Tab-separated table of C-alpha atoms and ligand atoms in Angstrom:
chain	number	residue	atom	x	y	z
A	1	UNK	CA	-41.315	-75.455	220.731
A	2	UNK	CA	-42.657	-77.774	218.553
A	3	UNK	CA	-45.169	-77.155	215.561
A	4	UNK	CA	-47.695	-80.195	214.033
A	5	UNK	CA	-47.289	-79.873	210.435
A	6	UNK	CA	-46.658	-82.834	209.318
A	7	UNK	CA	-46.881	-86.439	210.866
A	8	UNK	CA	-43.482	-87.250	210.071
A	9	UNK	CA	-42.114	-84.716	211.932
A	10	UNK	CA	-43.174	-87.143	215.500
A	11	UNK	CA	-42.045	-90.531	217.002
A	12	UNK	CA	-44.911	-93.462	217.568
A	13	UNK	CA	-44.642	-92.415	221.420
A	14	UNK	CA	-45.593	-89.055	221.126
A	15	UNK	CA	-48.377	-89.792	218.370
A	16	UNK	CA	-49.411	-92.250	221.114
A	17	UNK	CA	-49.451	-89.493	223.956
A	18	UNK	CA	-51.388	-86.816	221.819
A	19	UNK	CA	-53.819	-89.739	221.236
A	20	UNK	CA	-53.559	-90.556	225.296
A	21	UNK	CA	-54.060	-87.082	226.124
A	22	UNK	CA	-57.539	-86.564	223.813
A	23	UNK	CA	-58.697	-89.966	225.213
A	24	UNK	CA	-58.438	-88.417	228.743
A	25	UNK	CA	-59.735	-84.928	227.858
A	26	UNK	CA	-62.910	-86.718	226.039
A	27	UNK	CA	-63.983	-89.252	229.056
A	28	UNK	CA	-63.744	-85.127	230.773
A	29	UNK	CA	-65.382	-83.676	228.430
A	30	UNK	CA	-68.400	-86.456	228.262
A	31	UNK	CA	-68.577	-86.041	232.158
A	32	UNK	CA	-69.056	-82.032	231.027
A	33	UNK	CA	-65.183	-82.071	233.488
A	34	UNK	CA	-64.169	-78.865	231.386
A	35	UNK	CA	-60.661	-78.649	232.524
A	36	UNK	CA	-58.538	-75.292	231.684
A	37	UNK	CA	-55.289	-77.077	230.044
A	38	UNK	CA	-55.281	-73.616	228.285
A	39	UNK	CA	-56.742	-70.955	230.201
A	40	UNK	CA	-56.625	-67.444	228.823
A	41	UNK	CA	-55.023	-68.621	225.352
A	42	UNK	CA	-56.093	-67.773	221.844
A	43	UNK	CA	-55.741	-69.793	219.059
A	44	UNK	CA	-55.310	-67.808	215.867
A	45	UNK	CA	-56.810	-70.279	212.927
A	46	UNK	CA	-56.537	-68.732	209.395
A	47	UNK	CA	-58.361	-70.140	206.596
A	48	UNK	CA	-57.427	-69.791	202.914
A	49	UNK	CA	-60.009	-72.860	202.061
A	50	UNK	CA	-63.469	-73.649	203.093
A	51	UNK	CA	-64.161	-75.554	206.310
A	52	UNK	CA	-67.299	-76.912	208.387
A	53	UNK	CA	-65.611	-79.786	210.997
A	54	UNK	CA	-62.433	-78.167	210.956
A	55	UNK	CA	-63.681	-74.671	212.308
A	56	UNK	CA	-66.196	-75.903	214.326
A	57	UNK	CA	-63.708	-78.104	216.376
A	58	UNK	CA	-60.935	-76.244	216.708
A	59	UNK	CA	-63.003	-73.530	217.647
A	60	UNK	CA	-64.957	-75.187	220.013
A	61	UNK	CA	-61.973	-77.505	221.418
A	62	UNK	CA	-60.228	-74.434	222.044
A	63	UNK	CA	-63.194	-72.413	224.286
A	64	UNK	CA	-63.360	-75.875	226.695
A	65	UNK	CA	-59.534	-75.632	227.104
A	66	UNK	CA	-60.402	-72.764	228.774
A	67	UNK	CA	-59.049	-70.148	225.857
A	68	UNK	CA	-60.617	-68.907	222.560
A	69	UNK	CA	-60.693	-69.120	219.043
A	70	UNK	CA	-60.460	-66.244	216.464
A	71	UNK	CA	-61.536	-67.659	212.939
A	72	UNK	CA	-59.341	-66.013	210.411
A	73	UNK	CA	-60.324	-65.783	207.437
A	74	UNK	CA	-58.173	-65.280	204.225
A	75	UNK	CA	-60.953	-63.354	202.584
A	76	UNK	CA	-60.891	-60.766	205.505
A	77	UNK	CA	-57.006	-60.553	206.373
A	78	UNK	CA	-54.674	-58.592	204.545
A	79	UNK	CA	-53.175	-61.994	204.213
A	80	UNK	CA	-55.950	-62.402	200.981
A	81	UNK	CA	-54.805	-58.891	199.243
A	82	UNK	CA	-51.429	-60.209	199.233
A	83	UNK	CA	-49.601	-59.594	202.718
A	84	UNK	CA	-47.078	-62.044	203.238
A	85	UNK	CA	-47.068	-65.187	204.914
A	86	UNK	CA	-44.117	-64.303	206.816
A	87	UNK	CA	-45.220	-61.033	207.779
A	88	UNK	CA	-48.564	-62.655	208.917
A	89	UNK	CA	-47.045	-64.858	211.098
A	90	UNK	CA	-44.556	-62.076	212.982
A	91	UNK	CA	-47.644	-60.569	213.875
A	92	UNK	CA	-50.272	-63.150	214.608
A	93	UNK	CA	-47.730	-64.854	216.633
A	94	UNK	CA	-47.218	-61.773	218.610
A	95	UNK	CA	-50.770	-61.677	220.025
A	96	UNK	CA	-51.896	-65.094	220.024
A	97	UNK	CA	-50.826	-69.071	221.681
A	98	UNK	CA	-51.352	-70.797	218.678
A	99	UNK	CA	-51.976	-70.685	215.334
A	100	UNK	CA	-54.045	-73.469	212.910
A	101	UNK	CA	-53.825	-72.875	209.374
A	102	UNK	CA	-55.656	-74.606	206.526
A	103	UNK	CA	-53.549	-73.503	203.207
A	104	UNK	CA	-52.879	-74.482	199.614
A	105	UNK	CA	-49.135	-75.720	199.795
A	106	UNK	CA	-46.840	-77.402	202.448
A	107	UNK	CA	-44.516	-74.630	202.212
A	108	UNK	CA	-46.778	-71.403	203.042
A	109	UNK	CA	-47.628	-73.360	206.493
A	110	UNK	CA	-44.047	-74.030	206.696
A	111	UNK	CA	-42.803	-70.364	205.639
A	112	UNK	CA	-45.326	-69.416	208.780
A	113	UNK	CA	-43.800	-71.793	211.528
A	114	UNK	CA	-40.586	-70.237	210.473
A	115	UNK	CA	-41.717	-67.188	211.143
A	116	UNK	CA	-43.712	-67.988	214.435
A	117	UNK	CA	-43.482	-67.109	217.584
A	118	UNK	CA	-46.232	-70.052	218.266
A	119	UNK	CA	-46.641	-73.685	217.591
A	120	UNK	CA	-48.627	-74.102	214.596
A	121	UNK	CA	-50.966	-76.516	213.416
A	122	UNK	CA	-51.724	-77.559	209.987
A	123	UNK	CA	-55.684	-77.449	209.519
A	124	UNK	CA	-54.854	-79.262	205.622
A	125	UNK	CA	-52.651	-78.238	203.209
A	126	UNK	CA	-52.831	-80.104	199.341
A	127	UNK	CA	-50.351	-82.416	200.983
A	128	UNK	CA	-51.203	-83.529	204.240
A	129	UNK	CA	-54.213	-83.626	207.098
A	130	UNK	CA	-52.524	-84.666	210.025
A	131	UNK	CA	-54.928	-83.603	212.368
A	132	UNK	CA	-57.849	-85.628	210.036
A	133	UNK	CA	-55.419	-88.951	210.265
A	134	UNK	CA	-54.953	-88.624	213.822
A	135	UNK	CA	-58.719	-88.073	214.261
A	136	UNK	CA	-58.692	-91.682	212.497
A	137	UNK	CA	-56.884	-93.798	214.318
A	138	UNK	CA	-58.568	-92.626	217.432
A	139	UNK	CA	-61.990	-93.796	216.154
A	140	UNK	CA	-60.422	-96.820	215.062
A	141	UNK	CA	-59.018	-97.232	218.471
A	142	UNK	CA	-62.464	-97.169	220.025
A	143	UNK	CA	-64.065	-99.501	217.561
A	144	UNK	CA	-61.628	-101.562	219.718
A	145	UNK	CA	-59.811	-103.059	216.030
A	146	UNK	CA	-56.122	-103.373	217.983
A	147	UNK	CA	-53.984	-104.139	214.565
A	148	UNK	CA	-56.034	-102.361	211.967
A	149	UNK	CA	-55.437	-103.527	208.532
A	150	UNK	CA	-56.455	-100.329	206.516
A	151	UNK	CA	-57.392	-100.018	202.651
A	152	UNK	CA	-57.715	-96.553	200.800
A	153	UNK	CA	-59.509	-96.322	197.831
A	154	UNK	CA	-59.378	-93.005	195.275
A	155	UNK	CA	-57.303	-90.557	195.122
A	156	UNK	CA	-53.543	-90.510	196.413
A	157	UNK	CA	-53.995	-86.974	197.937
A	158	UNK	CA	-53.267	-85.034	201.311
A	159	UNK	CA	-55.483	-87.845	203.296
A	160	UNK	CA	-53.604	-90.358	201.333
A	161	UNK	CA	-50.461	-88.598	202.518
A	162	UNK	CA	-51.013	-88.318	205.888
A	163	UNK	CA	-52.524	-91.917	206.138
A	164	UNK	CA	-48.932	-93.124	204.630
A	165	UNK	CA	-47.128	-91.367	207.388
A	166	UNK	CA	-49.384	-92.763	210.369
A	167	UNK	CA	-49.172	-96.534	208.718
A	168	UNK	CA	-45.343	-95.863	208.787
A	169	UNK	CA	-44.801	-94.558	212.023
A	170	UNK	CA	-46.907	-96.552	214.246
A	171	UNK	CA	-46.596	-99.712	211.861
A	172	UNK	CA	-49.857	-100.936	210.746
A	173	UNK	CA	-50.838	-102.358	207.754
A	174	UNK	CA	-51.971	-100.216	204.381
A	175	UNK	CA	-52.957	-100.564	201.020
A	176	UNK	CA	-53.402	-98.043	198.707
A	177	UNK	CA	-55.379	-97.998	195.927
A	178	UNK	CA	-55.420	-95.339	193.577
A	179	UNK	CA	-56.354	-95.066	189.475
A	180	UNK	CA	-52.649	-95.131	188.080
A	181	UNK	CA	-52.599	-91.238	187.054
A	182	UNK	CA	-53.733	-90.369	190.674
A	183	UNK	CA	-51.211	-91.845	192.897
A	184	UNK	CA	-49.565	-90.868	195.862
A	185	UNK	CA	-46.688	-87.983	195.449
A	186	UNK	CA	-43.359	-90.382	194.913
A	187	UNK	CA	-41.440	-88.092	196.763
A	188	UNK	CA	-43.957	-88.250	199.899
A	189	UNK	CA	-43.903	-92.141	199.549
A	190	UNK	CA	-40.309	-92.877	199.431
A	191	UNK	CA	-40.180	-90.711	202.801
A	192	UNK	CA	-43.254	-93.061	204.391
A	193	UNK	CA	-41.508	-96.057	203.347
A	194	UNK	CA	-38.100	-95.320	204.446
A	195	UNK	CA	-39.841	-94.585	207.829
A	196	UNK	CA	-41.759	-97.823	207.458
A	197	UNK	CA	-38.441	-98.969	207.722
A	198	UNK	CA	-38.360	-99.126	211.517
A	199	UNK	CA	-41.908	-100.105	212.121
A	200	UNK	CA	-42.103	-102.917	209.924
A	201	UNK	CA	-45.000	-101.222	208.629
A	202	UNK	CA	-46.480	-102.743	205.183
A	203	UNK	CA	-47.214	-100.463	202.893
A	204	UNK	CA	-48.328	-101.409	199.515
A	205	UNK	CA	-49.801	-99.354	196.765
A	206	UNK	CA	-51.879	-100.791	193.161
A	207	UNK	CA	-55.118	-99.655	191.177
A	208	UNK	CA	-57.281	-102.531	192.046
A	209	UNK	CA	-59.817	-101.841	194.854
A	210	UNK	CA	-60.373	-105.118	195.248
A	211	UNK	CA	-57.311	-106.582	195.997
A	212	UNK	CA	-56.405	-103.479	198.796
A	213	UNK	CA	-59.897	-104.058	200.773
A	214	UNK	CA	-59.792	-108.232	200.566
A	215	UNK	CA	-59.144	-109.032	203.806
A	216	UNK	CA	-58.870	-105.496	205.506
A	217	UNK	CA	-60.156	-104.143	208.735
A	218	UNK	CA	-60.208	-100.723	208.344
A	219	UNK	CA	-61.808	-99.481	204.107
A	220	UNK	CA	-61.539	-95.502	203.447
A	221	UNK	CA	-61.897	-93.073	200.671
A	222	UNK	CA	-62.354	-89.264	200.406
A	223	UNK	CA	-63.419	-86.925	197.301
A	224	UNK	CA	-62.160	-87.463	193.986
A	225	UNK	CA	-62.370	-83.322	193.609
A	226	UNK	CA	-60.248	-81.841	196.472
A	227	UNK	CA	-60.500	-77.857	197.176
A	228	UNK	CA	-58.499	-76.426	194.555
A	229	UNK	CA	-59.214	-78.821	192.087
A	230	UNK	CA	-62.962	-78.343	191.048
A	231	UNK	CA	-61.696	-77.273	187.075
A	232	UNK	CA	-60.472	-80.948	186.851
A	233	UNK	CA	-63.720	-81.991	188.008
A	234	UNK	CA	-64.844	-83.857	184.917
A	235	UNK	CA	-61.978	-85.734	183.842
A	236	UNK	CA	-61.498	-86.786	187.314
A	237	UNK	CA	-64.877	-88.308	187.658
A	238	UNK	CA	-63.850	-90.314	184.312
A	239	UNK	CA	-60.848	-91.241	185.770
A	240	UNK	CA	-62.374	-92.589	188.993
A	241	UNK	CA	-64.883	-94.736	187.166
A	242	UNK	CA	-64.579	-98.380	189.281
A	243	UNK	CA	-63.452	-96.481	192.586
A	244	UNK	CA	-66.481	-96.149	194.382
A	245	UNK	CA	-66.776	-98.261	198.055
A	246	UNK	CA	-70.018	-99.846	197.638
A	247	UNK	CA	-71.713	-102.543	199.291
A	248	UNK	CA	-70.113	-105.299	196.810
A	249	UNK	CA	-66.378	-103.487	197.736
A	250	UNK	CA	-67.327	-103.776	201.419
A	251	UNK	CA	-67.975	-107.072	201.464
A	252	UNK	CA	-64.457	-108.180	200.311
A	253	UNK	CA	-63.106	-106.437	203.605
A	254	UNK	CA	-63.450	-108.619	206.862
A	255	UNK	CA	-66.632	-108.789	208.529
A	256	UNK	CA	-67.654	-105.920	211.025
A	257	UNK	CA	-64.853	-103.927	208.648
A	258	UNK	CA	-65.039	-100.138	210.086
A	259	UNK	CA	-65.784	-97.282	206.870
A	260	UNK	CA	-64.430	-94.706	207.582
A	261	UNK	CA	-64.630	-90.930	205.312
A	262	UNK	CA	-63.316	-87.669	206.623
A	263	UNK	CA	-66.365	-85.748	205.217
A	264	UNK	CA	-67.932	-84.091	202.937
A	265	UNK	CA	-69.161	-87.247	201.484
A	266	UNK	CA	-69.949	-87.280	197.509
A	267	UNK	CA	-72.408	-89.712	197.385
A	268	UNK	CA	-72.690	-91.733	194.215
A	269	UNK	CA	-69.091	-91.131	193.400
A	270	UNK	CA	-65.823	-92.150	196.268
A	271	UNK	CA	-69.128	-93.553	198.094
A	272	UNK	CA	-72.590	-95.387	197.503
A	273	UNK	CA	-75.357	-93.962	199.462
A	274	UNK	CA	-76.722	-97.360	200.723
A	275	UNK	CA	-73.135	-97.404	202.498
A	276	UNK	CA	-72.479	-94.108	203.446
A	277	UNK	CA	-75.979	-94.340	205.506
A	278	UNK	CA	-74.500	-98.718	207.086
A	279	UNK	CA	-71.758	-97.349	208.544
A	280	UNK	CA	-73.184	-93.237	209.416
A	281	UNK	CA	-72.586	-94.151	213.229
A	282	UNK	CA	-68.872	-94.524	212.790
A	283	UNK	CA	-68.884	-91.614	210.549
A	284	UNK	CA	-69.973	-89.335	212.635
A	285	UNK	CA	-68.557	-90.342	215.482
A	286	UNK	CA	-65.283	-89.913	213.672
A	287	UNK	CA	-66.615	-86.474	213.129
A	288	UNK	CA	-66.872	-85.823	216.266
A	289	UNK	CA	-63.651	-87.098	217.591
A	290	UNK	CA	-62.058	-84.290	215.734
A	291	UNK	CA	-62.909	-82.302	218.503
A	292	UNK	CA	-61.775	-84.495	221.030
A	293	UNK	CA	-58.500	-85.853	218.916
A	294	UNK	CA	-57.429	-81.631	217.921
A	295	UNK	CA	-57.730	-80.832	222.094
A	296	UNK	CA	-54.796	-83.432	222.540
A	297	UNK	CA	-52.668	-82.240	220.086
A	298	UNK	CA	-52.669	-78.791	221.525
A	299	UNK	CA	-52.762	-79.533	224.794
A	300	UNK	CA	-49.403	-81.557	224.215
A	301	UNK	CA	-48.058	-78.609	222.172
A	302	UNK	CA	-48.695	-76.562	224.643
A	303	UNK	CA	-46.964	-78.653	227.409
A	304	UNK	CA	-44.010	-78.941	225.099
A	305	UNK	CA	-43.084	-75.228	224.648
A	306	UNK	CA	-39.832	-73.870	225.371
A	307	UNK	CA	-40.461	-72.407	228.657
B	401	CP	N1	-62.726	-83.287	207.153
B	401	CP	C1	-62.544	-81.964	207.158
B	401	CP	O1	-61.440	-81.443	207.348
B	401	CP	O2	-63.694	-81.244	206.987
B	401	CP	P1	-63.813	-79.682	206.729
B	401	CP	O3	-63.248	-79.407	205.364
B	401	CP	O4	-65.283	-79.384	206.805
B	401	CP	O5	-63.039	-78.935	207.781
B	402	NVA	N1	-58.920	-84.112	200.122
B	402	NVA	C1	-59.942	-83.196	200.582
B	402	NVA	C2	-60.135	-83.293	202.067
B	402	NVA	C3	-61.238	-82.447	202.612
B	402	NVA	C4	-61.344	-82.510	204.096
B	402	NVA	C5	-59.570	-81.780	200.177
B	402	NVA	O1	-58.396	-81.423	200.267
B	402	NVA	O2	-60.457	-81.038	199.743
């Protein structure tokens, strides 16, 4: 049984077949083909953080698999009035197929898949969004870029993270760019770039925005204020000054670049309005595909269960 907590955890192939697998299942879906890949099967998906695209698709991507979702939320499990994780997990994982959990650190999801019964899926912890990344590429697939050159600009956080581990396993090109109190976790880049390794991937990392979108085919950003840091919310903004893609940033990268954000968008701070609103089509298309992307990873995690 395998669980999708972190990227790292998979080779480029089977990135490639969960990617295969939600292309497929989407051309179905569009054709309104809903095909039962996981007839009769609940996924469990417990929330200790807020969620709108998240929910919605994992809820919804589970119902035209055939099964259905139960939307768990921390608030209204004993899980929020201080039941353990691992005590959770024995007995969700009793009752349902799989679990998605959206937590605060890497190792609650973690102590859960120990404790599971059922793959699990990470729905965002503060260090990674796997199933966000994946989402990514996809859409960058269809924009039909084949070697994306990608820059990130703001904060070196979970998106940053999981970007890092794509770049390095599939071996494309990315540049980080990040104010120089806000960079990536060194412990979580020394693992990407050791990976990078056997890709070839490049991966570099500065402060300038400029110098990580020059050239690029591929420019994204997310909040400066992640959920579970809205005290810091002032000095952050500060911090961020000079980090916003605008229209004068976007015209550095090539021409036709793709924007990409993973939503919600903060206009006026990781993002101008003028183009947030250019480059809306790809943005919520990307949206979207987090339906279609989340259907292929549990579709292959179901197929790859002990039997
Ligand atoms: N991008 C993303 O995960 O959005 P939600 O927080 O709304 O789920
Ligand atoms: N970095 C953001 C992503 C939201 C989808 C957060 O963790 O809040």
């Amino acid at each position: 049984m395998r669980h999708f907590l972190s990227l790292k955890d998979f080779t480029k192939t089977e990135l490639l077949e969960m990617i295969d697998l939600a292309q497929k299942i989407k051309a179905q879906t569009k054709k309104r083909q809903f095909v039962p890949y996981m007839e009769h099967q609940t996924l469990g998906m417990i929330f200790e953080k807020s969620s709108t695209r998240t929910r919605v698709s994992f809820e919804t991507g589970i119902y035209q698999l055939g099964g259905v979702g139960l939307f768990l939320s921390s608030n209204d499990i004993q899980l929020g009035r201080g039941e353990p994780m691992k005590d959770t997990a024995r007995v969700i994982s009793r009752m349902v197929d799989m679990v998605m959990i959206r937590t605060f650190e890497q190792s609650k999801l973690e102590e859960f898949a120990d404790y599971s019964k059922v793959p699990v899926i990470n729905g965002l912890t503060d260090s990674y969004h796997p199933v966000q990344i994946m989402t990514d590429y996809l859409t960058i697939l269809e924009s039909g870029i084949d070697k994306p050159v990608v820059a990130y600009v703001g904060d070196g956080n979970n998106i940053t993270h999981s970007w890092l581990m794509l770049s390095a396993i599939l071996g494309f090109e990315l540049r980080v760019a990040t104010p120089n109190n806000y960079q990536c976790d060194p412990k979580i880049v020394q693992e990407a770039l050791q990976l990078a390794k056997k890709t070839n991937a490049t991966i570099s990392f500065g402060s300038d925005p400029k110098e990580a979108v020059k050239g690029a085919n591929v420019v994204t950003t997310d909040t400066w204020v992640s959920m579970g840091q809205e005290d810091e919310k002032e000095e952050r903004i500060k911090a961020f000054k000079g980090y916003i893609v605008d229209e004068a940033l976007m015209g550095l990268a090539e021409d036709n670049a793709l924007f990409l954000h993973c939503l919600p968008a903060y206009r006026g701070y990781e993002v101008s309005e003028e183009t947030f609103e250019k480059h809306a089509d790809t943005i919520f298309a990307e949206a979207e595909n987090r339906l279609h992307a989340q259907k292929g990873i549990m579709v292959w995690l179901d197929q790859h269960r002990a039997n």
